[in-house]
């Protein structure tokens, strides 16, 4: 028996189950990415402190907005939305944030690496949702992917040319 709630959304249960699982995995991944962006926000030091401190906070805020959109899509598909912290720890594909690294030029590269990992995963999710016949979830992943790409540009544009 499915864990999904009933809904009049006319996608097959098996499709909704896969979409809910995918969305929830990404919701959990964004919990980790958010926490890492805040650690960067709090701990960064160096000549670029104020620019990076503010940039990382804006990125963290947009991560939470994206996470909320994805969790609510999971709920509307009938899912138990989101992940517990314990589920996040078990499932995240990001490396642990190295708290001892504080130099601005290193911290921004670390944030960029993590953001790129997530952006590239969610870019692939656009195609998976489309294959499953859910243009709405594909559109949501597209919106989130575009935002992550924009934040990645904000990061990468700080790298020395
Ligand atoms: Fe702050």
PDB file of C-alpha atoms and ligand atoms in Angstrom:
ATOM      1  CA  UNK A   1       0.000   0.000   0.000  1.00  0.00           C
ATOM      2  CA  UNK A   2       1.213   3.418  -0.953  1.00  0.00           C
ATOM      3  CA  UNK A   3       2.209   6.021   1.622  1.00  0.00           C
ATOM      4  CA  UNK A   4       0.727   8.691  -0.625  1.00  0.00           C
ATOM      5  CA  UNK A   5      -2.362  10.705   0.208  1.00  0.00           C
ATOM      6  CA  UNK A   6      -5.188  10.646  -2.299  1.00  0.00           C
ATOM      7  CA  UNK A   7      -5.338  13.506  -4.759  1.00  0.00           C
ATOM      8  CA  UNK A   8      -7.258  14.318  -7.905  1.00  0.00           C
ATOM      9  CA  UNK A   9      -3.969  15.115  -9.665  1.00  0.00           C
ATOM     10  CA  UNK A  10      -4.146  12.610 -12.512  1.00  0.00           C
ATOM     11  CA  UNK A  11      -0.643  11.186 -12.437  1.00  0.00           C
ATOM     12  CA  UNK A  12      -0.248   7.434 -11.744  1.00  0.00           C
ATOM     13  CA  UNK A  13       0.602   6.491  -8.159  1.00  0.00           C
ATOM     14  CA  UNK A  14       3.922   4.947  -9.215  1.00  0.00           C
ATOM     15  CA  UNK A  15       4.844   8.199 -10.963  1.00  0.00           C
ATOM     16  CA  UNK A  16       3.910  10.274  -7.951  1.00  0.00           C
ATOM     17  CA  UNK A  17       5.927   7.958  -5.697  1.00  0.00           C
ATOM     18  CA  UNK A  18       9.063   8.449  -7.779  1.00  0.00           C
ATOM     19  CA  UNK A  19       8.562  12.223  -7.980  1.00  0.00           C
ATOM     20  CA  UNK A  20       7.970  12.490  -4.215  1.00  0.00           C
ATOM     21  CA  UNK A  21      11.122  10.485  -3.500  1.00  0.00           C
ATOM     22  CA  UNK A  22      13.148  12.655  -5.887  1.00  0.00           C
ATOM     23  CA  UNK A  23      11.753  15.918  -4.509  1.00  0.00           C
ATOM     24  CA  UNK A  24      12.338  14.842  -0.909  1.00  0.00           C
ATOM     25  CA  UNK A  25      15.934  13.870  -1.653  1.00  0.00           C
ATOM     26  CA  UNK A  26      16.530  17.344  -3.063  1.00  0.00           C
ATOM     27  CA  UNK A  27      14.762  19.001  -0.126  1.00  0.00           C
ATOM     28  CA  UNK A  28      17.204  17.184   2.165  1.00  0.00           C
ATOM     29  CA  UNK A  29      20.176  18.107  -0.001  1.00  0.00           C
ATOM     30  CA  UNK A  30      19.157  21.764   0.240  1.00  0.00           C
ATOM     31  CA  UNK A  31      19.026  21.486   4.036  1.00  0.00           C
ATOM     32  CA  UNK A  32      22.708  20.553   3.908  1.00  0.00           C
ATOM     33  CA  UNK A  33      23.546  23.208   1.300  1.00  0.00           C
ATOM     34  CA  UNK A  34      21.743  25.856   3.375  1.00  0.00           C
ATOM     35  CA  UNK A  35      23.649  24.893   6.525  1.00  0.00           C
ATOM     36  CA  UNK A  36      26.945  25.046   4.622  1.00  0.00           C
ATOM     37  CA  UNK A  37      26.132  28.459   3.120  1.00  0.00           C
ATOM     38  CA  UNK A  38      25.444  29.771   6.638  1.00  0.00           C
ATOM     39  CA  UNK A  39      28.708  28.304   7.964  1.00  0.00           C
ATOM     40  CA  UNK A  40      30.483  30.150   5.140  1.00  0.00           C
ATOM     41  CA  UNK A  41      28.505  33.316   5.976  1.00  0.00           C
ATOM     42  CA  UNK A  42      29.511  33.175   9.637  1.00  0.00           C
ATOM     43  CA  UNK A  43      33.130  32.052   9.374  1.00  0.00           C
ATOM     44  CA  UNK A  44      34.566  33.704   6.261  1.00  0.00           C
ATOM     45  CA  UNK A  45      37.471  36.090   6.918  1.00  0.00           C
ATOM     46  CA  UNK A  46      39.736  38.179   4.732  1.00  0.00           C
ATOM     47  CA  UNK A  47      39.776  41.314   2.577  1.00  0.00           C
ATOM     48  CA  UNK A  48      36.526  40.285   0.840  1.00  0.00           C
ATOM     49  CA  UNK A  49      34.679  39.621   4.103  1.00  0.00           C
ATOM     50  CA  UNK A  50      31.697  41.912   3.723  1.00  0.00           C
ATOM     51  CA  UNK A  51      30.996  41.097   0.065  1.00  0.00           C
ATOM     52  CA  UNK A  52      31.191  37.346   0.655  1.00  0.00           C
ATOM     53  CA  UNK A  53      29.388  37.457   4.009  1.00  0.00           C
ATOM     54  CA  UNK A  54      26.420  39.164   2.371  1.00  0.00           C
ATOM     55  CA  UNK A  55      26.523  37.056  -0.795  1.00  0.00           C
ATOM     56  CA  UNK A  56      26.467  33.786   1.170  1.00  0.00           C
ATOM     57  CA  UNK A  57      23.496  34.972   3.227  1.00  0.00           C
ATOM     58  CA  UNK A  58      21.523  35.851   0.103  1.00  0.00           C
ATOM     59  CA  UNK A  59      22.324  32.451  -1.370  1.00  0.00           C
ATOM     60  CA  UNK A  60      21.196  30.732   1.849  1.00  0.00           C
ATOM     61  CA  UNK A  61      17.904  32.632   1.753  1.00  0.00           C
ATOM     62  CA  UNK A  62      17.249  31.637  -1.869  1.00  0.00           C
ATOM     63  CA  UNK A  63      18.096  28.014  -1.058  1.00  0.00           C
ATOM     64  CA  UNK A  64      15.342  28.015   1.583  1.00  0.00           C
ATOM     65  CA  UNK A  65      12.842  29.477  -0.886  1.00  0.00           C
ATOM     66  CA  UNK A  66      13.703  26.794  -3.452  1.00  0.00           C
ATOM     67  CA  UNK A  67      13.483  24.102  -0.780  1.00  0.00           C
ATOM     68  CA  UNK A  68      10.031  25.273   0.245  1.00  0.00           C
ATOM     69  CA  UNK A  69       8.762  25.124  -3.352  1.00  0.00           C
ATOM     70  CA  UNK A  70      10.033  21.567  -3.760  1.00  0.00           C
ATOM     71  CA  UNK A  71       8.678  20.341  -0.414  1.00  0.00           C
ATOM     72  CA  UNK A  72       5.257  21.801  -1.193  1.00  0.00           C
ATOM     73  CA  UNK A  73       5.253  20.086  -4.602  1.00  0.00           C
ATOM     74  CA  UNK A  74       6.007  16.821  -2.794  1.00  0.00           C
ATOM     75  CA  UNK A  75       3.034  17.424  -0.482  1.00  0.00           C
ATOM     76  CA  UNK A  76       0.653  18.273  -3.329  1.00  0.00           C
ATOM     77  CA  UNK A  77       1.609  15.018  -5.062  1.00  0.00           C
ATOM     78  CA  UNK A  78       0.421  13.261  -1.882  1.00  0.00           C
ATOM     79  CA  UNK A  79       3.844  12.748  -0.339  1.00  0.00           C
ATOM     80  CA  UNK A  80       5.146  12.966   3.183  1.00  0.00           C
ATOM     81  CA  UNK A  81       7.189  16.060   2.409  1.00  0.00           C
ATOM     82  CA  UNK A  82      10.783  16.690   3.382  1.00  0.00           C
ATOM     83  CA  UNK A  83      13.440  14.878   5.368  1.00  0.00           C
ATOM     84  CA  UNK A  84      14.348  14.740   9.032  1.00  0.00           C
ATOM     85  CA  UNK A  85      17.855  15.874   9.936  1.00  0.00           C
ATOM     86  CA  UNK A  86      18.734  12.200  10.455  1.00  0.00           C
ATOM     87  CA  UNK A  87      17.529  11.384   6.930  1.00  0.00           C
ATOM     88  CA  UNK A  88      19.540  14.318   5.578  1.00  0.00           C
ATOM     89  CA  UNK A  89      22.713  13.033   7.234  1.00  0.00           C
ATOM     90  CA  UNK A  90      22.112   9.554   5.811  1.00  0.00           C
ATOM     91  CA  UNK A  91      21.363  10.715   2.271  1.00  0.00           C
ATOM     92  CA  UNK A  92      23.296  13.902   1.501  1.00  0.00           C
ATOM     93  CA  UNK A  93      25.885  13.655  -1.254  1.00  0.00           C
ATOM     94  CA  UNK A  94      27.770  16.773  -0.150  1.00  0.00           C
ATOM     95  CA  UNK A  95      31.044  16.550   1.756  1.00  0.00           C
ATOM     96  CA  UNK A  96      31.089  17.885   5.301  1.00  0.00           C
ATOM     97  CA  UNK A  97      31.860  21.602   5.540  1.00  0.00           C
ATOM     98  CA  UNK A  98      35.484  22.136   6.681  1.00  0.00           C
ATOM     99  CA  UNK A  99      34.872  24.605   9.503  1.00  0.00           C
ATOM    100  CA  UNK A 100      38.561  25.384   9.967  1.00  0.00           C
ATOM    101  CA  UNK A 101      38.765  26.869   6.451  1.00  0.00           C
ATOM    102  CA  UNK A 102      38.091  30.576   6.790  1.00  0.00           C
ATOM    103  CA  UNK A 103      40.215  32.362   4.150  1.00  0.00           C
ATOM    104  CA  UNK A 104      37.863  34.196   1.790  1.00  0.00           C
ATOM    105  CA  UNK A 105      39.448  32.899  -1.447  1.00  0.00           C
ATOM    106  CA  UNK A 106      39.155  29.304  -0.188  1.00  0.00           C
ATOM    107  CA  UNK A 107      35.670  29.631   1.281  1.00  0.00           C
ATOM    108  CA  UNK A 108      34.198  31.017  -1.925  1.00  0.00           C
ATOM    109  CA  UNK A 109      35.639  28.107  -3.913  1.00  0.00           C
ATOM    110  CA  UNK A 110      34.139  25.637  -1.450  1.00  0.00           C
ATOM    111  CA  UNK A 111      30.723  27.280  -1.671  1.00  0.00           C
ATOM    112  CA  UNK A 112      31.035  27.257  -5.457  1.00  0.00           C
ATOM    113  CA  UNK A 113      31.874  23.539  -5.538  1.00  0.00           C
ATOM    114  CA  UNK A 114      28.871  22.608  -3.416  1.00  0.00           C
ATOM    115  CA  UNK A 115      26.484  24.887  -5.257  1.00  0.00           C
ATOM    116  CA  UNK A 116      27.640  23.457  -8.594  1.00  0.00           C
ATOM    117  CA  UNK A 117      27.112  19.877  -7.402  1.00  0.00           C
ATOM    118  CA  UNK A 118      23.524  20.620  -6.427  1.00  0.00           C
ATOM    119  CA  UNK A 119      22.821  22.763  -9.501  1.00  0.00           C
ATOM    120  CA  UNK A 120      23.998  19.988 -11.804  1.00  0.00           C
ATOM    121  CA  UNK A 121      21.943  17.320 -10.005  1.00  0.00           C
ATOM    122  CA  UNK A 122      18.792  19.420 -10.228  1.00  0.00           C
ATOM    123  CA  UNK A 123      19.473  20.164 -13.899  1.00  0.00           C
ATOM    124  CA  UNK A 124      19.307  16.402 -14.533  1.00  0.00           C
ATOM    125  CA  UNK A 125      16.086  16.205 -12.473  1.00  0.00           C
ATOM    126  CA  UNK A 126      14.373  18.479 -15.025  1.00  0.00           C
ATOM    127  CA  UNK A 127      14.696  15.760 -17.649  1.00  0.00           C
ATOM    128  CA  UNK A 128      13.667  12.975 -15.248  1.00  0.00           C
ATOM    129  CA  UNK A 129      10.468  14.807 -14.267  1.00  0.00           C
ATOM    130  CA  UNK A 130       9.698  15.433 -17.934  1.00  0.00           C
ATOM    131  CA  UNK A 131      10.259  11.721 -18.723  1.00  0.00           C
ATOM    132  CA  UNK A 132       7.768  10.903 -15.962  1.00  0.00           C
ATOM    133  CA  UNK A 133       5.184  13.109 -17.640  1.00  0.00           C
ATOM    134  CA  UNK A 134       5.070  15.806 -14.955  1.00  0.00           C
ATOM    135  CA  UNK A 135       5.706  19.095 -16.763  1.00  0.00           C
ATOM    136  CA  UNK A 136       4.863  21.026 -13.573  1.00  0.00           C
ATOM    137  CA  UNK A 137       7.600  19.390 -11.496  1.00  0.00           C
ATOM    138  CA  UNK A 138       9.970  19.727 -14.477  1.00  0.00           C
ATOM    139  CA  UNK A 139       9.135  23.440 -14.544  1.00  0.00           C
ATOM    140  CA  UNK A 140       9.765  23.712 -10.796  1.00  0.00           C
ATOM    141  CA  UNK A 141      13.154  22.018 -11.147  1.00  0.00           C
ATOM    142  CA  UNK A 142      13.871  24.394 -14.056  1.00  0.00           C
ATOM    143  CA  UNK A 143      13.084  27.416 -11.892  1.00  0.00           C
ATOM    144  CA  UNK A 144      15.298  26.148  -9.067  1.00  0.00           C
ATOM    145  CA  UNK A 145      18.062  25.156 -11.487  1.00  0.00           C
ATOM    146  CA  UNK A 146      18.069  28.606 -13.078  1.00  0.00           C
ATOM    147  CA  UNK A 147      18.319  30.267  -9.643  1.00  0.00           C
ATOM    148  CA  UNK A 148      21.187  27.997  -8.595  1.00  0.00           C
ATOM    149  CA  UNK A 149      22.992  28.738 -11.875  1.00  0.00           C
ATOM    150  CA  UNK A 150      22.588  32.463 -11.233  1.00  0.00           C
ATOM    151  CA  UNK A 151      24.008  32.134  -7.726  1.00  0.00           C
ATOM    152  CA  UNK A 152      26.833  30.015  -9.123  1.00  0.00           C
ATOM    153  CA  UNK A 153      27.592  32.839 -11.557  1.00  0.00           C
ATOM    154  CA  UNK A 154      27.675  35.302  -8.638  1.00  0.00           C
ATOM    155  CA  UNK A 155      30.234  33.005  -6.984  1.00  0.00           C
ATOM    156  CA  UNK A 156      32.332  32.233 -10.045  1.00  0.00           C
ATOM    157  CA  UNK A 157      32.492  35.896 -11.105  1.00  0.00           C
ATOM    158  CA  UNK A 158      34.552  36.499  -7.933  1.00  0.00           C
ATOM    159  CA  UNK A 159      37.258  34.035  -8.969  1.00  0.00           C
ATOM    160  CA  UNK A 160      40.516  35.551 -10.104  1.00  0.00           C
ATOM    161  CA  UNK A 161      40.616  35.757 -13.905  1.00  0.00           C
TER     162      UNK A 161
HETATM  163 FE1  LIG B   1      23.852  36.661   9.474  1.00  0.00          FE
END
